[in-house]
């Protein structure tokens, strides 16, 4: 099958492209570096024409892109697909808890999900928990020598390679009639943030740092502390464990 991967040169996109190619499928990368800009729609229709599916991983963590790329880019993708004689199945990666946290990036992801729910194209939303690298970053926040965390925060991180594989599998499986949601994706182990901090310190050959637990002030931190980033009971669990991922890393961990 021919599958477009938006953001196919990004961290998750690369995992989707590899999984598609391993399965004998054609992966077409759509990102600014390949001449496709989701903010304007440039190059998109040409890319999507004749595609059976499109896995939508393109995004930006820069706050000024949340309206134009996270939400606007998804809208452009849905509108362009809907204008084609045979729209591809759109598979969108979202995040566990976007519907239960007022964090503005999560709000934009939730609005993007809604764009797909309203679009006249086959679409599947797949929510995943934090990737292992991001969990390590979240647990590694420092104020000088002291590790800083939010009291009550737990994370169930997931392997990006497995999420990429599941997205590829969903894209090449039978397409839904309209809008659908896949089960949430999460890794096998749940940690308190402090446990990840200590695991990362041990990996780097350091002793466990002193830890400052901030009270969860404000609606966003309260939501994180209340567990909205944890998967629901019926989530699909899989992929490499955090400790296995960590053991494969060198002394410089990915920055996100
Ligand atoms: N990190 C996590 O823990 C986590 C957890 C769950 C879900 N997710 C989701 O996973 C997705 C991918 O994350 P990631 O870490 O792989 O991101 P990433 O490495 O930053 O990749 C995003 C890609 O999007 C492309 N892009 C940005 N703006 C674009 C535009 N205007 N038009 C076309 N392409 C554009 C970029 O390529 P160019 O520069 O070539 O355009 C970039 O390679 C996001 O949707 C995120 O919400 C992440």
XYZ file of N, CA and C and ligand atoms in Angstrom:
816
model
N 0.837 -1.194 0.000
C 0.000 0.000 0.000
C 0.881 1.257 0.000
N 0.276 2.352 -0.441
C 1.018 3.628 -0.470
C 0.524 4.488 0.697
N 1.424 4.819 1.597
C 1.027 5.533 2.810
C 1.875 6.793 2.962
N 1.208 7.942 3.044
C 1.900 9.201 3.308
C 2.171 9.289 4.806
N 3.346 9.770 5.176
C 3.652 9.991 6.598
C 3.981 11.468 6.767
N 3.064 12.241 7.332
C 3.386 13.645 7.593
C 4.376 13.673 8.764
N 5.379 14.549 8.650
C 6.410 14.555 9.698
C 7.270 13.309 9.654
N 7.378 12.701 8.469
C 8.071 11.405 8.335
C 9.568 11.451 8.598
N 10.122 12.671 8.759
C 11.546 12.779 9.117
C 11.712 13.040 10.613
N 10.614 13.151 11.344
C 10.656 13.413 12.777
C 10.887 12.128 13.571
N 10.911 12.256 14.891
C 11.224 11.094 15.750
C 10.228 9.961 15.554
N 8.951 10.277 15.678
C 7.926 9.242 15.505
C 7.756 8.895 14.028
N 7.779 9.924 13.177
C 7.583 9.681 11.743
C 8.574 8.665 11.197
N 9.824 8.765 11.643
C 10.846 7.827 11.158
C 10.493 6.388 11.545
N 9.950 6.230 12.747
C 9.561 4.876 13.199
C 8.398 4.350 12.359
N 7.483 5.244 11.980
C 6.350 4.814 11.137
C 6.871 4.410 9.751
N 7.762 5.236 9.188
C 8.301 4.954 7.852
C 9.019 3.598 7.862
N 9.851 3.355 8.883
C 10.573 2.062 8.954
C 9.600 0.898 9.025
N 8.579 1.054 9.858
C 7.626 -0.053 10.019
C 6.891 -0.319 8.703
N 6.522 0.749 7.997
C 5.836 0.563 6.713
C 6.758 -0.149 5.727
N 7.995 0.316 5.651
C 8.931 -0.284 4.683
C 9.233 -1.734 5.048
N 9.350 -2.018 6.352
C 9.574 -3.412 6.781
C 8.424 -4.308 6.334
N 7.220 -3.719 6.282
C 6.039 -4.497 5.872
C 5.849 -4.519 4.362
N 6.797 -3.964 3.608
C 6.716 -4.010 2.148
C 5.827 -2.928 1.554
N 5.526 -1.888 2.334
C 4.651 -0.815 1.842
C 5.496 0.375 1.386
N 4.856 1.231 0.579
C 5.538 2.439 0.120
C 5.234 3.576 1.085
N 6.261 4.193 1.649
C 6.064 5.319 2.571
C 6.490 6.603 1.865
N 5.570 7.575 1.835
C 5.858 8.858 1.187
C 5.953 9.915 2.284
N 7.124 10.506 2.435
C 7.332 11.461 3.534
C 6.831 12.847 3.129
N 5.986 13.427 3.980
C 5.460 14.772 3.729
C 5.870 15.689 4.871
N 6.840 16.541 4.609
C 7.238 17.524 5.612
C 7.826 18.708 4.865
N 8.149 19.772 5.573
C 8.668 20.946 4.866
C 9.931 20.602 4.102
N 10.731 19.699 4.671
C 11.980 19.335 3.989
C 11.747 18.541 2.712
N 10.524 18.011 2.523
C 10.217 17.329 1.253
C 9.237 18.167 0.429
N 9.070 19.442 0.784
C 8.255 20.352 -0.034
C 6.793 20.410 0.340
N 6.430 19.873 1.505
C 5.025 19.919 1.942
C 4.928 20.766 3.206
N 4.085 21.796 3.160
C 3.885 22.625 4.358
C 2.414 22.572 4.747
N 2.154 22.011 5.908
C 0.767 21.845 6.354
C 0.105 23.176 6.710
N 0.903 24.212 6.947
C 0.295 25.509 7.273
C -0.375 26.111 6.050
N 0.202 25.878 4.883
C -0.325 26.477 3.647
C -0.994 25.449 2.749
N -0.681 24.180 2.952
C -1.183 23.117 2.069
C -0.272 22.880 0.874
N 0.818 23.637 0.777
C 1.716 23.486 -0.382
C 2.187 22.045 -0.522
N 2.025 21.493 -1.694
C 2.536 20.155 -2.006
C 1.700 19.005 -1.465
N 0.658 19.317 -0.717
C -0.060 18.246 -0.004
C -0.950 17.398 -0.923
N -1.735 18.075 -1.784
C -2.671 17.328 -2.638
C -1.916 16.343 -3.527
N -0.786 16.789 -4.084
C 0.016 15.913 -4.956
C 0.463 14.668 -4.189
N 0.819 14.895 -2.943
C 1.312 13.807 -2.096
C 0.189 12.803 -1.755
N -0.985 13.352 -1.448
C -2.075 12.497 -0.962
C -2.789 11.745 -2.088
N -2.712 12.317 -3.309
C -3.384 11.662 -4.440
C -2.814 10.259 -4.580
N -3.672 9.276 -4.758
C -3.266 7.866 -4.916
C -2.755 7.217 -3.630
N -2.813 7.936 -2.506
C -2.398 7.302 -1.246
C -3.580 6.529 -0.649
N -3.298 5.378 -0.077
C -4.349 4.603 0.598
C -4.598 5.147 1.998
N -3.556 5.668 2.604
C -3.678 6.170 3.981
C -2.633 7.255 4.210
N -2.834 8.044 5.255
C -1.819 9.029 5.671
C -1.716 8.984 7.185
N -0.519 8.720 7.686
C -0.283 8.763 9.132
C 0.204 10.169 9.453
N -0.522 10.852 10.317
C -0.274 12.278 10.562
C 0.499 12.455 11.866
N 1.832 12.589 11.726
C 2.663 12.793 12.927
C 3.270 14.196 12.947
N 3.125 14.968 11.858
C 3.761 16.301 11.813
C 3.164 17.190 12.893
N 4.013 17.879 13.601
C 3.540 18.748 14.689
C 4.713 19.608 15.122
N 4.454 20.517 16.015
C 5.524 21.362 16.533
C 5.220 21.683 17.984
N 6.243 21.640 18.811
C 6.043 21.958 20.234
C 6.160 23.451 20.495
N 6.444 24.241 19.446
C 6.563 25.685 19.649
C 5.177 26.276 19.826
N 4.947 26.981 20.934
C 3.584 27.458 21.225
C 2.960 28.260 20.088
N 3.755 29.032 19.344
C 3.172 29.826 18.261
C 2.777 28.952 17.060
N 3.084 27.650 17.082
C 2.667 26.729 16.017
C 1.414 25.924 16.376
N 0.943 26.042 17.625
C -0.162 25.162 18.031
C -1.444 25.462 17.248
N -1.624 26.765 16.928
C -2.818 27.113 16.157
C -2.617 26.802 14.668
N -1.407 27.061 14.164
C -1.199 26.958 12.710
C -0.793 25.554 12.262
N -0.048 24.824 13.093
C 0.410 23.485 12.678
C -0.425 22.406 13.366
N -0.444 22.427 14.699
C -1.153 21.357 15.435
C -2.621 21.310 14.998
N -3.293 22.449 15.071
C -4.705 22.489 14.686
C -4.868 22.822 13.206
N -4.277 23.946 12.758
C -4.459 24.384 11.370
C -3.938 23.355 10.375
N -2.784 22.743 10.679
C -2.207 21.746 9.775
C -3.111 20.517 9.660
N -3.724 20.128 10.756
C -4.631 18.971 10.713
C -5.874 19.323 9.893
N -6.341 20.569 10.054
C -7.514 21.000 9.271
C -7.179 20.995 7.774
N -5.997 21.510 7.429
C -5.579 21.534 6.017
C -5.492 20.111 5.470
N -4.946 19.209 6.290
C -4.827 17.812 5.854
C -6.210 17.212 5.593
N -7.133 17.428 6.533
C -8.477 16.852 6.395
C -9.205 17.450 5.184
N -9.085 18.767 5.004
C -9.782 19.410 3.878
C -9.189 18.965 2.537
N -7.882 18.841 2.491
C -7.239 18.417 1.236
C -7.644 16.977 0.912
N -7.630 16.120 1.933
C -8.019 14.721 1.712
C -9.474 14.644 1.247
N -10.335 15.441 1.883
C -11.765 15.395 1.542
C -12.020 15.865 0.110
N -11.124 16.684 -0.437
C -11.304 17.198 -1.795
C -10.845 16.224 -2.877
N -10.279 15.104 -2.461
C -9.790 14.135 -3.456
C -10.896 13.151 -3.839
N -10.862 12.616 -5.048
C -11.901 11.650 -5.460
C -11.931 10.416 -4.543
N -10.762 9.963 -4.075
C -10.702 8.795 -3.172
C -9.853 9.184 -1.961
N -10.488 9.777 -0.926
C -9.690 10.247 0.221
C -8.973 9.102 0.929
N -7.728 9.326 1.322
C -7.013 8.303 2.099
C -7.543 8.227 3.530
N -7.274 7.116 4.186
C -7.598 6.938 5.613
C -6.572 7.735 6.419
N -7.037 8.714 7.209
C -6.127 9.537 8.009
C -5.960 8.920 9.398
N -4.735 8.686 9.805
C -4.430 8.100 11.122
C -3.651 9.139 11.912
N -4.229 9.613 12.999
C -3.645 10.754 13.725
C -3.115 10.337 15.086
N -1.878 10.726 15.385
C -1.313 10.459 16.714
C -1.673 11.607 17.663
N -2.317 11.232 18.766
C -2.640 12.218 19.791
C -2.062 11.722 21.122
N -2.453 12.349 22.195
C -1.813 12.065 23.485
C -2.871 11.685 24.521
N -2.581 10.674 25.301
C -3.479 10.265 26.388
C -3.744 11.464 27.305
N -4.991 11.750 27.556
C -5.353 12.796 28.518
C -5.598 14.161 27.909
N -5.529 14.285 26.570
C -5.746 15.624 25.982
C -7.147 16.159 26.277
N -8.058 15.249 26.573
C -9.441 15.672 26.846
C -9.658 16.019 28.322
N -8.607 15.867 29.133
C -8.798 16.064 30.581
C -7.765 17.015 31.171
N -7.179 17.843 30.312
C -6.114 18.742 30.785
C -6.175 20.051 29.991
N -6.249 21.201 30.685
C -6.366 22.472 29.950
C -5.058 23.005 29.376
N -3.962 22.254 29.484
C -2.680 22.661 28.900
C -2.936 23.048 27.432
N -2.525 24.262 26.999
C -2.906 24.738 25.664
C -2.490 23.816 24.508
N -1.325 23.161 24.622
C -0.942 22.225 23.548
C -1.948 21.067 23.484
N -2.364 20.569 24.656
C -3.345 19.478 24.677
C -4.689 19.948 24.100
N -5.055 21.206 24.421
C -6.302 21.759 23.858
C -6.250 21.743 22.331
N -5.065 22.124 21.788
C -4.926 22.156 20.330
C -5.006 20.737 19.748
N -4.406 19.759 20.433
C -4.483 18.372 19.955
C -5.930 17.879 19.988
N -6.648 18.237 21.064
C -8.051 17.805 21.168
C -8.888 18.440 20.051
N -8.638 19.729 19.773
C -9.377 20.399 18.694
C -9.037 19.749 17.348
N -7.778 19.332 17.180
C -7.393 18.651 15.935
C -8.109 17.302 15.813
N -8.229 16.586 16.934
C -8.996 15.332 16.910
C -10.423 15.609 16.428
N -11.007 16.708 16.932
C -12.393 17.030 16.596
C -12.538 17.362 15.111
N -11.525 18.035 14.552
C -11.530 18.322 13.107
C -11.677 17.011 12.333
N -10.928 15.995 12.755
C -10.987 14.709 12.055
C -12.319 14.014 12.291
N -12.857 14.174 13.513
C -14.161 13.554 13.804
C -15.252 14.154 12.919
N -15.119 15.443 12.580
C -16.131 16.132 11.780
C -15.889 16.015 10.277
N -14.718 15.537 9.877
C -14.355 15.545 8.453
C -15.037 14.393 7.706
N -15.392 14.606 6.438
C -16.042 13.546 5.659
C -15.020 12.585 5.045
N -14.111 12.098 5.875
C -13.074 11.155 5.407
C -12.931 10.059 6.464
N -12.440 8.886 6.077
C -12.152 7.871 7.105
C -10.979 8.329 7.956
N -11.149 8.290 9.266
C -10.078 8.796 10.137
C -10.034 8.000 11.435
N -8.824 7.790 11.931
C -8.627 7.079 13.203
C -7.706 7.911 14.088
N -8.123 8.159 15.318
C -7.267 8.839 16.293
C -6.660 7.796 17.228
N -5.352 7.896 17.420
C -4.623 6.974 18.305
C -3.925 7.828 19.354
N -4.309 7.659 20.615
C -3.632 8.409 21.686
C -2.562 7.527 22.320
N -1.396 8.123 22.559
C -0.310 7.385 23.221
C 0.144 8.157 24.453
N 0.782 7.452 25.365
C 1.390 8.118 26.534
C 2.730 8.729 26.116
N 3.469 9.294 27.060
C 4.750 9.948 26.773
C 5.761 8.904 26.266
N 6.541 9.308 25.258
C 7.610 8.435 24.790
C 8.702 8.391 25.870
N 9.492 7.306 25.862
C 10.503 7.134 26.915
C 11.409 8.358 27.044
N 11.818 8.922 25.891
C 12.753 10.061 25.941
C 12.114 11.260 26.643
N 10.833 11.487 26.402
C 10.174 12.631 27.043
C 10.001 12.378 28.544
N 9.713 11.122 28.899
C 9.575 10.791 30.326
C 10.882 11.087 31.051
N 12.005 10.768 30.399
C 13.312 11.039 31.015
C 13.529 12.534 31.170
N 13.094 13.311 30.179
C 13.238 14.766 30.265
C 12.363 15.317 31.390
N 11.099 14.822 31.457
C 10.171 15.321 32.475
C 10.702 15.039 33.873
N 11.357 13.887 34.028
C 11.864 13.509 35.344
C 13.218 14.151 35.634
N 13.780 14.813 34.627
C 15.133 15.336 34.792
C 15.180 16.831 35.011
N 14.039 17.460 35.272
C 14.044 18.912 35.454
C 14.807 19.274 36.726
N 15.663 20.289 36.618
C 16.587 20.612 37.716
C 16.497 22.068 38.125
N 16.747 22.285 39.398
C 16.996 23.628 39.918
C 18.351 23.492 40.593
N 19.430 23.828 39.859
C 20.768 23.542 40.370
C 20.918 22.044 40.561
N 21.384 21.593 41.738
C 21.592 20.155 41.947
C 20.311 19.416 42.352
N 19.233 20.164 42.523
C 18.000 19.560 43.050
C 17.059 19.200 41.897
N 16.528 17.967 41.935
C 15.535 17.565 40.941
C 14.186 18.152 41.337
N 13.509 18.725 40.361
C 12.229 19.368 40.653
C 11.117 18.582 39.973
N 10.084 18.275 40.718
C 8.958 17.549 40.132
C 7.648 18.035 40.699
N 6.575 17.537 40.093
C 5.245 17.889 40.574
C 4.760 16.755 41.466
N 4.344 17.105 42.681
C 3.894 16.077 43.628
C 2.728 15.286 43.021
N 2.860 13.966 43.051
C 1.752 13.117 42.606
C 1.846 12.698 41.150
N 2.836 13.196 40.409
C 2.896 12.866 38.976
C 3.388 11.435 38.759
N 2.601 10.655 38.042
C 3.015 9.322 37.605
C 2.969 9.284 36.084
N 3.831 8.459 35.508
C 3.936 8.364 34.044
C 3.996 6.882 33.667
N 3.399 6.524 32.543
C 3.517 5.155 32.026
C 4.077 5.254 30.599
N 5.384 5.488 30.478
C 5.944 5.823 29.167
C 5.924 4.644 28.202
N 6.063 4.985 26.922
C 5.922 3.975 25.870
C 7.056 4.127 24.865
N 7.388 3.012 24.222
C 8.473 3.009 23.228
C 7.971 3.597 21.916
N 8.725 4.553 21.402
C 8.323 5.232 20.160
C 8.303 4.246 18.981
N 9.195 3.269 19.004
C 9.244 2.308 17.886
C 7.950 1.485 17.827
N 7.440 1.121 18.993
C 6.208 0.331 19.025
C 5.009 1.186 18.593
N 4.982 2.444 19.059
C 3.882 3.332 18.636
C 3.928 3.497 17.112
N 5.143 3.686 16.575
C 5.274 3.819 15.130
C 4.770 2.586 14.403
N 5.096 1.420 14.948
C 4.663 0.170 14.306
C 3.149 0.034 14.348
N 2.548 0.361 15.496
C 1.082 0.230 15.611
C 0.374 1.207 14.654
N 0.939 2.441 14.525
C 0.329 3.403 13.595
C 0.399 2.858 12.164
N 1.549 2.278 11.810
C 1.694 1.716 10.461
C 0.703 0.570 10.258
N 0.555 -0.283 11.282
C -0.366 -1.419 11.148
C -1.803 -0.936 10.978
N -2.171 0.098 11.732
C -3.537 0.626 11.629
C -3.756 1.228 10.235
N -2.722 1.909 9.725
C -2.856 2.557 8.411
C -3.056 1.542 7.284
N -2.460 0.375 7.399
C -2.570 -0.599 6.292
C -3.654 -1.642 6.558
N -4.345 -1.526 7.701
C -5.449 -2.469 7.941
C -6.721 -1.883 7.327
N -7.834 -2.580 7.464
C -9.037 -2.127 6.751
C -9.481 -0.760 7.269
N -9.897 0.097 6.361
C -10.236 1.471 6.730
C -11.635 1.549 7.343
N -11.824 2.438 8.309
C -13.172 2.574 8.899
C -14.102 3.312 7.932
N -15.410 3.221 8.175
C -16.374 3.941 7.320
C -16.283 5.443 7.553
N -16.082 5.833 8.809
C -16.022 7.256 9.133
C -14.932 7.489 10.166
N -15.335 8.092 11.299
C -14.360 8.394 12.354
C -14.308 7.263 13.373
N -13.119 6.946 13.837
C -12.998 5.924 14.876
C -11.802 6.247 15.777
N -11.842 5.656 16.962
C -10.709 5.779 17.885
C -10.104 4.405 18.118
N -8.765 4.347 18.043
C -8.086 3.104 18.408
C -7.923 3.093 19.927
N -7.591 1.924 20.482
C -7.288 1.878 21.925
C -6.044 2.710 22.194
N -5.983 3.289 23.388
C -4.798 4.047 23.764
C -3.575 3.114 23.783
N -2.413 3.691 23.523
C -1.164 2.917 23.545
C -0.314 3.359 24.728
N 0.181 2.384 25.483
C 1.026 2.702 26.641
C 2.050 1.597 26.827
N 3.140 1.935 27.488
C 4.173 0.948 27.791
C 3.789 0.091 28.992
N 4.633 -0.923 29.308
C 4.271 -1.909 30.333
C 4.362 -1.407 31.772
N 5.154 -0.346 32.035
C 5.448 -0.010 33.435
C 4.996 1.398 33.788
N 4.446 1.497 35.009
C 4.019 2.803 35.528
C 5.009 3.235 36.608
N 5.438 4.480 36.541
C 6.430 4.992 37.488
C 5.922 6.257 38.146
N 6.302 6.471 39.401
C 6.234 7.822 39.936
C 7.400 8.577 39.306
N 7.220 9.878 39.078
C 8.260 10.636 38.378
C 9.608 10.510 39.093
N 9.594 10.467 40.421
C 10.842 10.375 41.182
C 11.590 9.076 40.869
N 10.853 8.000 40.595
C 11.522 6.731 40.273
C 12.297 6.874 38.965
N 11.708 7.589 38.002
C 12.412 7.785 36.728
C 13.643 8.656 36.949
N 13.492 9.695 37.775
C 14.646 10.555 38.093
C 15.799 9.691 38.619
N 15.490 8.780 39.543
C 16.543 7.955 40.148
C 17.133 6.968 39.141
N 16.280 6.391 38.286
C 16.779 5.454 37.268
C 17.727 6.173 36.308
N 17.348 7.398 35.914
C 18.192 8.160 34.990
C 19.516 8.505 35.667
N 19.458 8.922 36.935
C 20.693 9.245 37.661
C 21.596 8.017 37.735
N 21.027 6.864 38.056
C 21.835 5.637 38.155
C 22.452 5.304 36.799
N 21.677 5.496 35.732
C 22.198 5.226 34.381
C 23.405 6.119 34.074
N 23.351 7.354 34.576
C 24.437 8.301 34.307
C 25.573 8.175 35.328
N 25.463 7.173 36.225
C 26.514 6.928 37.211
C 26.500 7.922 38.350
N 25.352 8.556 38.592
C 25.260 9.543 39.663
C 24.381 9.000 40.783
N 24.524 9.583 41.974
C 23.628 9.153 43.055
C 22.283 9.869 42.879
N 21.274 9.286 43.479
C 19.928 9.855 43.350
C 19.931 11.295 43.869
N 19.423 12.244 43.102
C 19.487 13.647 43.541
C 18.460 13.943 44.630
N 18.729 15.031 45.365
C 17.693 15.531 46.277
C 16.533 15.992 45.436
N 15.332 15.879 45.978
C 14.166 16.143 45.147
C 13.253 17.148 45.813
N 12.808 18.103 45.016
C 11.848 19.095 45.492
C 10.511 18.816 44.819
N 9.526 18.453 45.621
C 8.198 18.137 45.066
C 7.324 19.382 45.159
N 7.020 19.981 44.021
C 6.173 21.181 44.024
C 4.717 20.771 44.178
N 3.948 21.550 44.929
C 2.515 21.261 44.962
C 1.926 21.548 43.580
N 0.947 20.777 43.148
C 0.380 20.988 41.821
C -0.521 22.228 41.780
N 0.094 23.374 41.530
C -0.655 24.627 41.489
C -1.205 24.854 40.082
N -2.409 25.331 40.005
C -2.997 25.643 38.698
C -3.644 24.417 38.089
N -4.565 24.663 37.168
C -5.382 23.573 36.614
C -4.543 22.569 35.825
N -3.532 23.061 35.106
C -2.741 22.142 34.267
C -1.936 21.175 35.139
N -1.194 21.715 36.123
C -0.397 20.828 36.979
C -1.293 19.921 37.816
N -2.434 20.468 38.248
C -3.385 19.626 39.020
C -3.829 18.434 38.172
N -4.097 18.693 36.884
C -4.537 17.604 36.005
C -3.424 16.571 35.843
N -2.183 17.045 35.619
C -1.070 16.097 35.501
C -0.951 15.261 36.772
N -1.032 15.930 37.931
C -0.870 15.223 39.202
C -2.024 14.271 39.470
N -3.178 14.582 38.890
C -4.351 13.725 39.114
C -4.329 12.488 38.215
N -3.323 12.374 37.367
C -3.175 11.133 36.605
C -3.789 11.137 35.217
N -4.061 12.326 34.649
C -4.714 12.306 33.328
C -3.798 11.766 32.232
N -2.473 11.733 32.469
C -1.581 11.202 31.435
C -1.460 9.672 31.526
N -2.140 9.085 32.488
C -2.097 7.620 32.596
C -3.157 6.996 31.688
N -2.847 5.837 31.110
C -3.792 5.234 30.153
C -5.041 4.681 30.851
N -6.091 4.562 30.075
C -7.322 3.961 30.597
C -7.109 2.452 30.751
N -8.041 1.805 31.478
C -7.878 0.376 31.779
C -7.830 -0.496 30.519
N -8.510 -0.044 29.458
C -8.559 -0.902 28.260
C -7.454 -0.563 27.259
N -6.441 0.169 27.696
C -5.357 0.548 26.770
C -4.619 -0.686 26.264
N -4.041 -0.545 25.084
C -3.195 -1.599 24.531
C -1.787 -1.364 25.098
N -1.232 -2.405 25.711
C 0.070 -2.268 26.376
C 1.120 -3.005 25.547
N 2.250 -2.352 25.290
C 3.273 -3.061 24.525
C 4.553 -2.264 24.413
N 5.494 -2.837 23.670
C 6.758 -2.165 23.398
C 7.795 -2.401 24.487
N 8.980 -1.914 24.176
C 10.131 -2.054 25.070
C 9.880 -1.348 26.413
N 10.423 -1.910 27.490
C 10.305 -1.276 28.810
C 11.196 -0.038 28.887
N 10.842 0.890 29.790
C 11.659 2.101 29.971
C 13.088 1.725 30.352
N 13.246 0.745 31.247
C 14.594 0.378 31.704
C 15.417 -0.217 30.554
N 14.751 -0.954 29.656
C 15.472 -1.511 28.489
C 15.909 -0.377 27.564
N 15.003 0.580 27.363
C 15.339 1.739 26.511
C 16.514 2.497 27.121
N 16.434 2.718 28.440
C 17.469 3.501 29.122
C 18.828 2.814 28.998
N 18.830 1.491 29.137
C 20.091 0.739 29.081
C 20.751 0.868 27.710
N 19.954 1.153 26.683
C 20.524 1.291 25.329
C 21.057 2.702 25.063
N 20.788 3.645 25.974
C 21.212 5.023 25.739
C 22.654 5.230 26.215
N 23.335 6.185 25.596
C 24.668 6.560 26.037
C 24.570 7.540 27.194
N 25.660 8.300 27.415
C 25.664 9.219 28.546
C 24.920 10.527 28.215
N 24.603 10.735 26.939
C 23.790 11.912 26.575
C 22.420 11.425 26.143
N 21.445 11.674 26.985
C 20.088 11.214 26.661
C 19.464 12.177 25.652
N 18.525 11.694 24.819
C 17.816 12.597 23.913
C 17.186 13.729 24.710
N 17.120 14.922 24.117
C 16.641 16.086 24.868
C 15.120 16.183 24.877
N 14.412 15.333 24.141
C 12.946 15.311 24.221
C 12.390 14.030 23.608
N 6.831 13.075 22.551
C 5.901 12.346 23.157
O 6.090 11.841 24.267
C 4.569 12.108 22.459
C 3.606 11.284 23.068
C 2.398 11.046 22.409
C 2.165 11.641 21.163
N 3.117 12.442 20.615
C 2.864 13.049 19.295
O 3.774 12.532 18.367
C 3.861 13.427 17.268
C 5.259 13.484 16.720
O 6.175 13.837 17.701
P 7.726 13.839 17.323
O 8.470 13.840 18.601
O 8.025 12.788 16.295
O 7.892 15.284 16.639
P 9.124 15.825 15.798
O 10.318 14.945 15.924
O 9.253 17.264 16.131
O 8.629 15.691 14.297
C 7.625 16.499 13.786
C 7.843 16.689 12.306
O 6.801 17.548 11.817
C 7.301 18.220 10.681
N 6.603 19.503 10.565
C 6.611 20.534 11.459
N 5.916 21.567 10.964
C 5.444 21.182 9.742
C 4.668 21.809 8.745
N 4.246 23.078 8.867
N 4.372 21.120 7.624
C 4.827 19.859 7.455
N 5.563 19.200 8.363
C 5.881 19.862 9.495
C 8.796 18.434 10.933
O 9.545 18.196 9.738
P 10.008 19.470 8.820
O 10.854 20.319 9.707
O 10.725 18.853 7.660
O 8.735 20.136 8.398
C 9.159 17.372 11.977
O 10.084 16.413 11.489
C 3.244 14.752 17.746
O 1.971 14.877 17.137
C 3.073 14.555 19.250
O 1.957 15.239 19.763
C 4.308 12.683 21.217
